[in-house]
PDB file of C-alpha atoms in Angstrom:
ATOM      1  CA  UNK U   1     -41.396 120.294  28.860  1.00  0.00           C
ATOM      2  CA  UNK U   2     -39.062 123.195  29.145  1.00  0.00           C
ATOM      3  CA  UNK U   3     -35.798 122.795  29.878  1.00  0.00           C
ATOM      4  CA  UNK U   4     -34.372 122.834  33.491  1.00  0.00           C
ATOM      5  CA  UNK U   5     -33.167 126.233  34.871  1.00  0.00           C
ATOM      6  CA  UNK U   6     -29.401 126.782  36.757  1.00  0.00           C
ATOM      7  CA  UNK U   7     -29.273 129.333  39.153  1.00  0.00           C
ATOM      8  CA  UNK U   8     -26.006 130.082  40.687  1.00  0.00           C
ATOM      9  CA  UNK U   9     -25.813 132.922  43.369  1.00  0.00           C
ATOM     10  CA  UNK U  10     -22.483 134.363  43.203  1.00  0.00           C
ATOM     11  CA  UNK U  11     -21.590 134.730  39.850  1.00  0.00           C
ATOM     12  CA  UNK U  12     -17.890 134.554  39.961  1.00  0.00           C
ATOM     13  CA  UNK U  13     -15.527 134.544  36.800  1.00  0.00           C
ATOM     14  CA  UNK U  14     -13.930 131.097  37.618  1.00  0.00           C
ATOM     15  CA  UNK U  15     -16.404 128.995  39.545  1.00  0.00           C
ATOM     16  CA  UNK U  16     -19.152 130.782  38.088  1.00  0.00           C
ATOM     17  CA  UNK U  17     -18.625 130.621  34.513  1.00  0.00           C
ATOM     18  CA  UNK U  18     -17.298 126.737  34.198  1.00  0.00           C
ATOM     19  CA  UNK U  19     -20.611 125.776  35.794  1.00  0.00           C
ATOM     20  CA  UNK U  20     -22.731 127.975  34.286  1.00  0.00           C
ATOM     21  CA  UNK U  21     -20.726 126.552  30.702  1.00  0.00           C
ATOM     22  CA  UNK U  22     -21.225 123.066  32.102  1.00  0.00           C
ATOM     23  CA  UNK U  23     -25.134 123.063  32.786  1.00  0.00           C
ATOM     24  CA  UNK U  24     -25.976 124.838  29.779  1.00  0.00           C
ATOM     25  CA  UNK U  25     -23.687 122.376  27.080  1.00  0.00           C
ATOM     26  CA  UNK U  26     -26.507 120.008  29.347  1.00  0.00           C
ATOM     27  CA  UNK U  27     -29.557 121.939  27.821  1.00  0.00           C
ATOM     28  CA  UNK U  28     -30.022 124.049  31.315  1.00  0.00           C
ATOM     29  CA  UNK U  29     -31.149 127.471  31.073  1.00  0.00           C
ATOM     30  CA  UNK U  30     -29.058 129.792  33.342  1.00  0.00           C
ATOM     31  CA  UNK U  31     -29.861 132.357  35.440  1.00  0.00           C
ATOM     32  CA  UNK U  32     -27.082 134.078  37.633  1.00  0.00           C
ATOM     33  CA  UNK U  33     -26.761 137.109  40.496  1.00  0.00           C
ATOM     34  CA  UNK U  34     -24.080 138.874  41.437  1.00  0.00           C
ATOM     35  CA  UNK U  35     -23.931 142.524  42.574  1.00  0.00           C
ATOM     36  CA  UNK U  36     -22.807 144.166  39.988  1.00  0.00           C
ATOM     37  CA  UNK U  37     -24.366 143.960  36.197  1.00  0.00           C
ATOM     38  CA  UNK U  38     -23.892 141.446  34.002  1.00  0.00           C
ATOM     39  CA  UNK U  39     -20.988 142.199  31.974  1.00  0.00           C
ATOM     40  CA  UNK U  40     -22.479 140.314  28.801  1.00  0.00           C
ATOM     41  CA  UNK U  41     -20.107 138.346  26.485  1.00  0.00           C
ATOM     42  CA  UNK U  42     -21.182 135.337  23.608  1.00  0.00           C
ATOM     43  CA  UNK U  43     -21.195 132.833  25.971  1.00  0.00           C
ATOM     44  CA  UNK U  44     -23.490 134.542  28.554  1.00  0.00           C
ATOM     45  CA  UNK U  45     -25.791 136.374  26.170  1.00  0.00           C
ATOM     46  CA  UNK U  46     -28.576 133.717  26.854  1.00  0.00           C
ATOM     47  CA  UNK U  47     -28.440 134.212  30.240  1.00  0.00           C
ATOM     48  CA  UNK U  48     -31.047 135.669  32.761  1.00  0.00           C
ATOM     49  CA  UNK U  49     -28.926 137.957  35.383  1.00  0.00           C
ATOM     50  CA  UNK U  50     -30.894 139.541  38.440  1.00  0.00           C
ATOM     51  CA  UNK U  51     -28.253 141.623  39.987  1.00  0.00           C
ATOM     52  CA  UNK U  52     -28.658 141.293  44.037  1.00  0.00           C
ATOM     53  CA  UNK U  53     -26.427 141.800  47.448  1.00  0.00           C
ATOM     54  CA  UNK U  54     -26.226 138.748  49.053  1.00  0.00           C
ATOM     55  CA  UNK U  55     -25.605 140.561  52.172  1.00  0.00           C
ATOM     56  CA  UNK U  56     -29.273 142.090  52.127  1.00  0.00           C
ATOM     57  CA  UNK U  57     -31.058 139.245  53.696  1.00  0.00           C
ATOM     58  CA  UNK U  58     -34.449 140.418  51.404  1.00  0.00           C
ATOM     59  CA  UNK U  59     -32.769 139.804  48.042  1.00  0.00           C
ATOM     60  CA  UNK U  60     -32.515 136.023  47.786  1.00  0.00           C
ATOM     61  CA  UNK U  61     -36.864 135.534  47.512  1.00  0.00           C
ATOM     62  CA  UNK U  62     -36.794 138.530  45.190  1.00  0.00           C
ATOM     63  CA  UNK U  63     -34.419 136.460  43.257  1.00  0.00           C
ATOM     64  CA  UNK U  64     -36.538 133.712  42.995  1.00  0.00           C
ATOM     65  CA  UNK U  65     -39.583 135.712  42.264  1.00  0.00           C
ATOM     66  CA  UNK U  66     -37.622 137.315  39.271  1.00  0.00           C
ATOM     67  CA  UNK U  67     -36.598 134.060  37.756  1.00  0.00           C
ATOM     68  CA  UNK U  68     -40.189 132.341  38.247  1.00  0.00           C
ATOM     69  CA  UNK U  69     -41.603 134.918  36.867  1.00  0.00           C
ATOM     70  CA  UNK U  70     -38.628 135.950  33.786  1.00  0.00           C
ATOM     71  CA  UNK U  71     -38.564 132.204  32.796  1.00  0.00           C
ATOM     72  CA  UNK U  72     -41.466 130.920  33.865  1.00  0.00           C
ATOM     73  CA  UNK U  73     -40.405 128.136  36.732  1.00  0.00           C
ATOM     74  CA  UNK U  74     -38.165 127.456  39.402  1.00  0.00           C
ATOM     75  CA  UNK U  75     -34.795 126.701  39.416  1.00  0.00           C
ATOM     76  CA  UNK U  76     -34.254 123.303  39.770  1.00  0.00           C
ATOM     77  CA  UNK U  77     -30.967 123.370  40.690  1.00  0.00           C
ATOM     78  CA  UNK U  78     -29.249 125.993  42.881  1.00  0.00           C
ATOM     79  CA  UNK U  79     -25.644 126.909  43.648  1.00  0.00           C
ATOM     80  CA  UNK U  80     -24.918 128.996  45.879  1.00  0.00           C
ATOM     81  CA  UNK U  81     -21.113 130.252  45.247  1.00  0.00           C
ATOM     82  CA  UNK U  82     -20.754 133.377  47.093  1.00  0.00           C
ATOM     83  CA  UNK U  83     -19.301 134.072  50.363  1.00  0.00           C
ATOM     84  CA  UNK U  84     -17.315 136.810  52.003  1.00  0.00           C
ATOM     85  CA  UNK U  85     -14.069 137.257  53.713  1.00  0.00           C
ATOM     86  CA  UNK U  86     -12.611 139.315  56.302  1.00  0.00           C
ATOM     87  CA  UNK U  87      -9.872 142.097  54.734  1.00  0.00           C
ATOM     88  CA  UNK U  88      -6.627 141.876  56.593  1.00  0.00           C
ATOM     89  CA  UNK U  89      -3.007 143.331  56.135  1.00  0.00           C
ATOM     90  CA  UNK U  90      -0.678 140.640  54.890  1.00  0.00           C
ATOM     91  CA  UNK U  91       0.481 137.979  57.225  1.00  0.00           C
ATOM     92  CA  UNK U  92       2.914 135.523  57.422  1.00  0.00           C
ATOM     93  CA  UNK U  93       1.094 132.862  58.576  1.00  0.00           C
ATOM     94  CA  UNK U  94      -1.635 132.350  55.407  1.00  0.00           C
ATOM     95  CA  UNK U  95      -0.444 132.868  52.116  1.00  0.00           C
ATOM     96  CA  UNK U  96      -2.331 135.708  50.196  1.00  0.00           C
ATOM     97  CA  UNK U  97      -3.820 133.314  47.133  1.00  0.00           C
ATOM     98  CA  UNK U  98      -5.688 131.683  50.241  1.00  0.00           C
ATOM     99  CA  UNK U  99      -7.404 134.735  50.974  1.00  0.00           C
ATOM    100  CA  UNK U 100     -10.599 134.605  48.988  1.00  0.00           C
ATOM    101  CA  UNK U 101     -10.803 130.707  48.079  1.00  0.00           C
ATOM    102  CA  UNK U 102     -13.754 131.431  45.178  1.00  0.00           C
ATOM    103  CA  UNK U 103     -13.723 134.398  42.677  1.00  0.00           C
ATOM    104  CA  UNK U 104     -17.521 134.993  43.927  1.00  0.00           C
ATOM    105  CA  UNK U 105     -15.767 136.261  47.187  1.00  0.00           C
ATOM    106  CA  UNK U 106     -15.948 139.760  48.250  1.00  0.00           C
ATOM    107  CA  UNK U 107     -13.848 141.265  50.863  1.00  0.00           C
ATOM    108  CA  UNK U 108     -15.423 141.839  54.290  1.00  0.00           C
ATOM    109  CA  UNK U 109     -15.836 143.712  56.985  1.00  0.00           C
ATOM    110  CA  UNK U 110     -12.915 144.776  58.571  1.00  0.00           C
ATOM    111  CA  UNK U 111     -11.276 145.061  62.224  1.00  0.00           C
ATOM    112  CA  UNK U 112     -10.291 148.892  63.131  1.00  0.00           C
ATOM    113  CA  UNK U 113      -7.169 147.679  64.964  1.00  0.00           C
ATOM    114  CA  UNK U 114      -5.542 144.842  62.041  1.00  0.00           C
ATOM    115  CA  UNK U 115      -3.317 143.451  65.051  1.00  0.00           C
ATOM    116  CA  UNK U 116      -6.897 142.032  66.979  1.00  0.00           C
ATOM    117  CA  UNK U 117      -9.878 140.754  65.096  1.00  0.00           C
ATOM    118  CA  UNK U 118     -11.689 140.462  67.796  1.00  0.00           C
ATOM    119  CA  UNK U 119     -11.694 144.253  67.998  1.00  0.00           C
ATOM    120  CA  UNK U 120     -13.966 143.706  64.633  1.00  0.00           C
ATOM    121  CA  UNK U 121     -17.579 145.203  65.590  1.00  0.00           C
ATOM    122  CA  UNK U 122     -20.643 143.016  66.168  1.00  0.00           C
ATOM    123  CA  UNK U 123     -22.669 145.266  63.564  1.00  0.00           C
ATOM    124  CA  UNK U 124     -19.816 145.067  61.355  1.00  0.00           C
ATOM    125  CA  UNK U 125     -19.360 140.589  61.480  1.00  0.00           C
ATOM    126  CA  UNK U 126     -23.506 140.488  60.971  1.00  0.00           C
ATOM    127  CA  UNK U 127     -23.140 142.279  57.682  1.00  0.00           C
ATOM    128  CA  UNK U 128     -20.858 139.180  56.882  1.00  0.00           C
ATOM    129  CA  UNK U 129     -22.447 136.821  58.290  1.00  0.00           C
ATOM    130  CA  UNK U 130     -25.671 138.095  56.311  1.00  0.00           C
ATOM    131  CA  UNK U 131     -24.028 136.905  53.253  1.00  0.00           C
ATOM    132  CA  UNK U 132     -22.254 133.662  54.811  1.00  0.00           C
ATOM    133  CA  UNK U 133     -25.150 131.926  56.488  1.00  0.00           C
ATOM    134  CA  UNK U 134     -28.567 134.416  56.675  1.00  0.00           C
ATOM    135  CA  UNK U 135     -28.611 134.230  52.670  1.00  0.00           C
ATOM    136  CA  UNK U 136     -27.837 130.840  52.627  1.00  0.00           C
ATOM    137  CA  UNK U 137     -30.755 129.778  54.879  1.00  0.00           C
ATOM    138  CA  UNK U 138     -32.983 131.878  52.666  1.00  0.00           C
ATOM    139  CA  UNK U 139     -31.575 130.528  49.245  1.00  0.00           C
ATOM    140  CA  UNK U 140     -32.405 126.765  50.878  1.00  0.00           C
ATOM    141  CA  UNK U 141     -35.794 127.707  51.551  1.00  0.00           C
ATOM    142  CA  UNK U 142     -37.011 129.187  48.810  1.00  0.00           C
ATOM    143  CA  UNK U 143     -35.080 126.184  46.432  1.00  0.00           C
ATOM    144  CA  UNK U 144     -37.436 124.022  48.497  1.00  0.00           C
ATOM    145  CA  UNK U 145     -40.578 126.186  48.618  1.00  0.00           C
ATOM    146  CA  UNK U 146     -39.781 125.994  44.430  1.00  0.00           C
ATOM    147  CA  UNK U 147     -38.678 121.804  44.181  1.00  0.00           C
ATOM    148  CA  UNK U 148     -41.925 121.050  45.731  1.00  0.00           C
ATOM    149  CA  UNK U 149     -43.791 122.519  42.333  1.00  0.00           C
ATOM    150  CA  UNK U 150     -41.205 121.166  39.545  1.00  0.00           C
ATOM    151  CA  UNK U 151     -42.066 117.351  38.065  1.00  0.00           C
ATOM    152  CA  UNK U 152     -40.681 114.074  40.136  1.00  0.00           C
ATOM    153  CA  UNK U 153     -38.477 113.590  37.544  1.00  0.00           C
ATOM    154  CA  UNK U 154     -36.793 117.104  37.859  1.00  0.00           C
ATOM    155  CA  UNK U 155     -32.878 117.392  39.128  1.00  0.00           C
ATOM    156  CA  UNK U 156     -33.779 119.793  42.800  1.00  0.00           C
ATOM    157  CA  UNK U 157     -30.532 120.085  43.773  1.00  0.00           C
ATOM    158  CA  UNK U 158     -28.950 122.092  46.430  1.00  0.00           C
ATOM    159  CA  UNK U 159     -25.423 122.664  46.271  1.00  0.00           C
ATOM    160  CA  UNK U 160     -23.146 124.883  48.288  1.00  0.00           C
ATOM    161  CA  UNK U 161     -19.684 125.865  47.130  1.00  0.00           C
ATOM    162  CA  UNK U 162     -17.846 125.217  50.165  1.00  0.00           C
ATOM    163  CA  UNK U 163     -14.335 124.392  51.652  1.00  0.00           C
ATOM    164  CA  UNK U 164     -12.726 123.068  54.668  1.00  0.00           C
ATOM    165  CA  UNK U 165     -12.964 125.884  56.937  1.00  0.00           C
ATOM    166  CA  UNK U 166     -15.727 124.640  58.184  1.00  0.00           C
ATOM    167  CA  UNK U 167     -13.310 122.012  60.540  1.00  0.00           C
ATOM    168  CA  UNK U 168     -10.538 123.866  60.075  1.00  0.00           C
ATOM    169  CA  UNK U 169     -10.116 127.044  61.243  1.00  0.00           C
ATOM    170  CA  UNK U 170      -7.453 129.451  59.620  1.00  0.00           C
ATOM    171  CA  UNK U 171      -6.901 132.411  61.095  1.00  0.00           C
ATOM    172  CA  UNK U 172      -7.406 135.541  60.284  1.00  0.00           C
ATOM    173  CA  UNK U 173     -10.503 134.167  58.331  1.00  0.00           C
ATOM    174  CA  UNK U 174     -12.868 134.247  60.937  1.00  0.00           C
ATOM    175  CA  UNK U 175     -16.607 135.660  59.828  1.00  0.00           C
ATOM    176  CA  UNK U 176     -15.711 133.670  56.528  1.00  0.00           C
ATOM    177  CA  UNK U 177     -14.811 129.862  58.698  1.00  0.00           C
ATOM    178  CA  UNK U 178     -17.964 130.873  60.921  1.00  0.00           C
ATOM    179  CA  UNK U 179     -20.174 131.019  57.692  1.00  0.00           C
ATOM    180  CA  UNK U 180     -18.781 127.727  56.204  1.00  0.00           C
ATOM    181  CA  UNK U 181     -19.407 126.073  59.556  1.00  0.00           C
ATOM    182  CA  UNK U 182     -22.903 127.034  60.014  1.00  0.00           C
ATOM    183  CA  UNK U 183     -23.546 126.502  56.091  1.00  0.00           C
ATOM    184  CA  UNK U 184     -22.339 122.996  56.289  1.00  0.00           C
ATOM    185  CA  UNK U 185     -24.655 122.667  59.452  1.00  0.00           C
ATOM    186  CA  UNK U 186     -27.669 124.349  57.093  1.00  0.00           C
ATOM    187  CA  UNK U 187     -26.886 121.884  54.726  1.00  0.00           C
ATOM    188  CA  UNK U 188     -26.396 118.879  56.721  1.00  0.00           C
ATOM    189  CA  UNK U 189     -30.047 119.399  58.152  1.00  0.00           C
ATOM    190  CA  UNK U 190     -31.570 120.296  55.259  1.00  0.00           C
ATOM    191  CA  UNK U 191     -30.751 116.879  53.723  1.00  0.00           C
ATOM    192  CA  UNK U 192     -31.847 115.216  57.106  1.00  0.00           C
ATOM    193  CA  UNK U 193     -35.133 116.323  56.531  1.00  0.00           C
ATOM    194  CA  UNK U 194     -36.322 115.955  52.820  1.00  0.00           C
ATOM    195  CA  UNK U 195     -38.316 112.601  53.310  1.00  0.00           C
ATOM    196  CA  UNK U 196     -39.422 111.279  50.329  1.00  0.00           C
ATOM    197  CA  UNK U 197     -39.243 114.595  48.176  1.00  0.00           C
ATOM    198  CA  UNK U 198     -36.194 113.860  46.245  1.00  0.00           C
ATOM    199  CA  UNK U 199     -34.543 117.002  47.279  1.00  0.00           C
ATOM    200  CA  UNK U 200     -30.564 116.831  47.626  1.00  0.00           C
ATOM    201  CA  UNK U 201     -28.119 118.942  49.187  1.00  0.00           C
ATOM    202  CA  UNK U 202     -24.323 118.896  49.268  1.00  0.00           C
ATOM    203  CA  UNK U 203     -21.629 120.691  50.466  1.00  0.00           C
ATOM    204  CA  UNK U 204     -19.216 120.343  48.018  1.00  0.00           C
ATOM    205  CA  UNK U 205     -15.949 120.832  49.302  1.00  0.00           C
ATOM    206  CA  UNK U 206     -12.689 120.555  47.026  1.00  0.00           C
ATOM    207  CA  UNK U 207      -9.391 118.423  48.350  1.00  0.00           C
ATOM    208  CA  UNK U 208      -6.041 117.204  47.452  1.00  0.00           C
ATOM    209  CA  UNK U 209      -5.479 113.718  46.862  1.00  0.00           C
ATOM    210  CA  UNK U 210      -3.940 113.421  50.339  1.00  0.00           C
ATOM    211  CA  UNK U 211      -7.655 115.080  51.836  1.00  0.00           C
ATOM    212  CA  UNK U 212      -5.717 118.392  52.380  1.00  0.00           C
ATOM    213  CA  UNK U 213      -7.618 121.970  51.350  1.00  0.00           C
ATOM    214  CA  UNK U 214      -7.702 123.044  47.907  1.00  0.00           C
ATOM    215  CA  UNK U 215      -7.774 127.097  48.997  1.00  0.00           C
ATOM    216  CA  UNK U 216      -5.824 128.524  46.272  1.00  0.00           C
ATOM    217  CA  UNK U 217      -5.389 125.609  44.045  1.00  0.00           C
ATOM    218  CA  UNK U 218      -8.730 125.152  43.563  1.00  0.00           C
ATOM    219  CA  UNK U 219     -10.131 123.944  40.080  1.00  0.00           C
ATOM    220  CA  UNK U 220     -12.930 126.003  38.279  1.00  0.00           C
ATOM    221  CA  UNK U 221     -13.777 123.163  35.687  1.00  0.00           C
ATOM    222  CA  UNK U 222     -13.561 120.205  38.460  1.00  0.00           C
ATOM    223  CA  UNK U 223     -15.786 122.241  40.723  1.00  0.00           C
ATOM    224  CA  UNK U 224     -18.283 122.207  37.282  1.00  0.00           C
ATOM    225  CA  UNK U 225     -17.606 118.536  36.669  1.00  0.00           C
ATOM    226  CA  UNK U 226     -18.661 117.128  39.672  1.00  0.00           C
ATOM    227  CA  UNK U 227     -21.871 119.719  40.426  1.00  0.00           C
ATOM    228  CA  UNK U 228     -23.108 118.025  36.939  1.00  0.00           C
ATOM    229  CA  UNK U 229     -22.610 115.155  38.303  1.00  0.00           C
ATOM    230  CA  UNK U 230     -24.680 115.682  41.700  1.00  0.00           C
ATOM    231  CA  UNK U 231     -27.166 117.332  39.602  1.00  0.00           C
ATOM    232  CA  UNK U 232     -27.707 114.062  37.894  1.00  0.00           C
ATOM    233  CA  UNK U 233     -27.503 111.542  40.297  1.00  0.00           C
ATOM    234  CA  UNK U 234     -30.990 109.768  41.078  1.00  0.00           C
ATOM    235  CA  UNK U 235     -30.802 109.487  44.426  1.00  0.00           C
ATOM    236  CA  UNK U 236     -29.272 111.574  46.783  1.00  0.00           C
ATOM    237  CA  UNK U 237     -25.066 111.199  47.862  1.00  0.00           C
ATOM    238  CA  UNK U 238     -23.808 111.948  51.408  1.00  0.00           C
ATOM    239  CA  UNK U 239     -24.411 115.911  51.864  1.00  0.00           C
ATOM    240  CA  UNK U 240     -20.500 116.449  52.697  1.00  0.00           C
ATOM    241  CA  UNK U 241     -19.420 116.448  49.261  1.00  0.00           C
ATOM    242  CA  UNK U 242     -15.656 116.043  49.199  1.00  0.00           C
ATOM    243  CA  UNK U 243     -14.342 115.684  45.817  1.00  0.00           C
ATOM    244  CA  UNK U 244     -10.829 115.738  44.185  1.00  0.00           C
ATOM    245  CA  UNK U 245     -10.085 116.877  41.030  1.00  0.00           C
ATOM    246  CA  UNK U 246     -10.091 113.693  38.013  1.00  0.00           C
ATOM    247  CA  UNK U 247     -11.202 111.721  40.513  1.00  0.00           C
ATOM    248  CA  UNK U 248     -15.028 113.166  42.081  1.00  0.00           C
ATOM    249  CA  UNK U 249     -15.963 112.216  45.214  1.00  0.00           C
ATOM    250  CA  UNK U 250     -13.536 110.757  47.438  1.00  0.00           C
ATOM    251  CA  UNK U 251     -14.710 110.364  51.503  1.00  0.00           C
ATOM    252  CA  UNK U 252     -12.076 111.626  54.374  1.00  0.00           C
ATOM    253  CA  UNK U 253     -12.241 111.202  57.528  1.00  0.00           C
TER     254      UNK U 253
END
């Protein structure tokens, strides 16, 4: 049997490279996407890397297609890292390490007067919002269209990198809270309906001890600890996938 295949969309240098390091010490092969080229380096030489724009809603199949048909099979798990945030002048009320909360980030659209957001454009928030939810959908429905062909006793995992905008607004980060919201919501459905597949999906979500938001002080190698350990679990853990690092999952309320 070949061995299992990693695909993380969003190919960050932090998030991106502990996990891709973790999964392959694990025997995974790895294939990765972000929108530039691959940059390659010893550690990454091995890898497969489709280059893609997340916020082109016709790359993620193509994706897919490219690593079925590069490797020979479908990822069997998928983490999907990238995201986008709103550019804004400096403000006193969010601190600027808490602008982009994953180094898969890329800056956003961004509103013509800096004083108003809402004066942001409609055409200008979809192009976000392509890469915060409309990608995300797609990326969950082709890792299902691909778990259905991989052996029972094959990971098909689903995880999203998220954080706690998604119940927690923090303004000026609005196009990047509304993605996190609706991709918890993707999420959350998707693992109400996988029957008796053995699909999971998690929103992993990074705290403090005290249940507060990691944003800036997030950890790279934590976030690659505990996706191993979702990817191994044998039966599926809630899909709101609050961990701390040292310590994994811990539940909040």
């Amino acid at each position: 049997m070949s061995a299992p295949i990693l695909l993380i969309l969003g190919y960050g240098s932090h998030v991106g490279v502990a996990l891709a390091r973790s999964f392959a010490n694990k025997g995974y092969r790895i294939a990765t996407t972000a929108r530039s080229a691959a940059k390659p380096s010893e550690e990454s030489k091995d890898y497969l890397h489709v280059q893609a724009d997340l916020s082109d809603i016709t790359s993620v199949p193509s994706v897919f297609e490219e690593i079925k048909k590069k490797l020979g099979a479908p990822p069997s798990v998928v983490v999907y890292n990238g995201d986008i945030s709103l550019l804004f002048p400096p403000s006193p009320t969010i601190p600027a390490d808490q602008v982009s909360f994953h180094s898969s980030a890329a800056v956003g659209s961004r509103s013509p007067d800096p004083s108003n957001i809402w004066a942001l454009s409609p055409a200008d928030l979809t192009k976000d919002l392509n890469v915060n939810v409309v990608s995300v959908f797609a990326a969950i429905a082709e890792s299902i269209k691909g778990f259905a062909t991989l052996p029972s006793s094959s990971s098909k995992t689903f995880i999203y990198t998220g954080n706690r905008l998604n119940i927690a607004p923090l303004p000026p980060l609005l196009s990047n809270g509304m993605g996190k919201a609706a991709a918890a919501h993707l999420v959350h459905y998707a693992s109400m309906t996988t029957g008796e597949t053995g699909n999971q999906f998690y929103y992993a979500d990074e705290r403090k001890a005290d249940g507060g938001p990691a944003y800036g002080a997030w950890d790279a190698d934590a976030h690659a600890e505990f996706y191993t350990e979702l990817a191994e679990r044998e039966t599926a853990g809630p899909w709101l996938a609050t961990f701390v690092k040292g310590k994994g999952y811990v539940q909040f309320h």
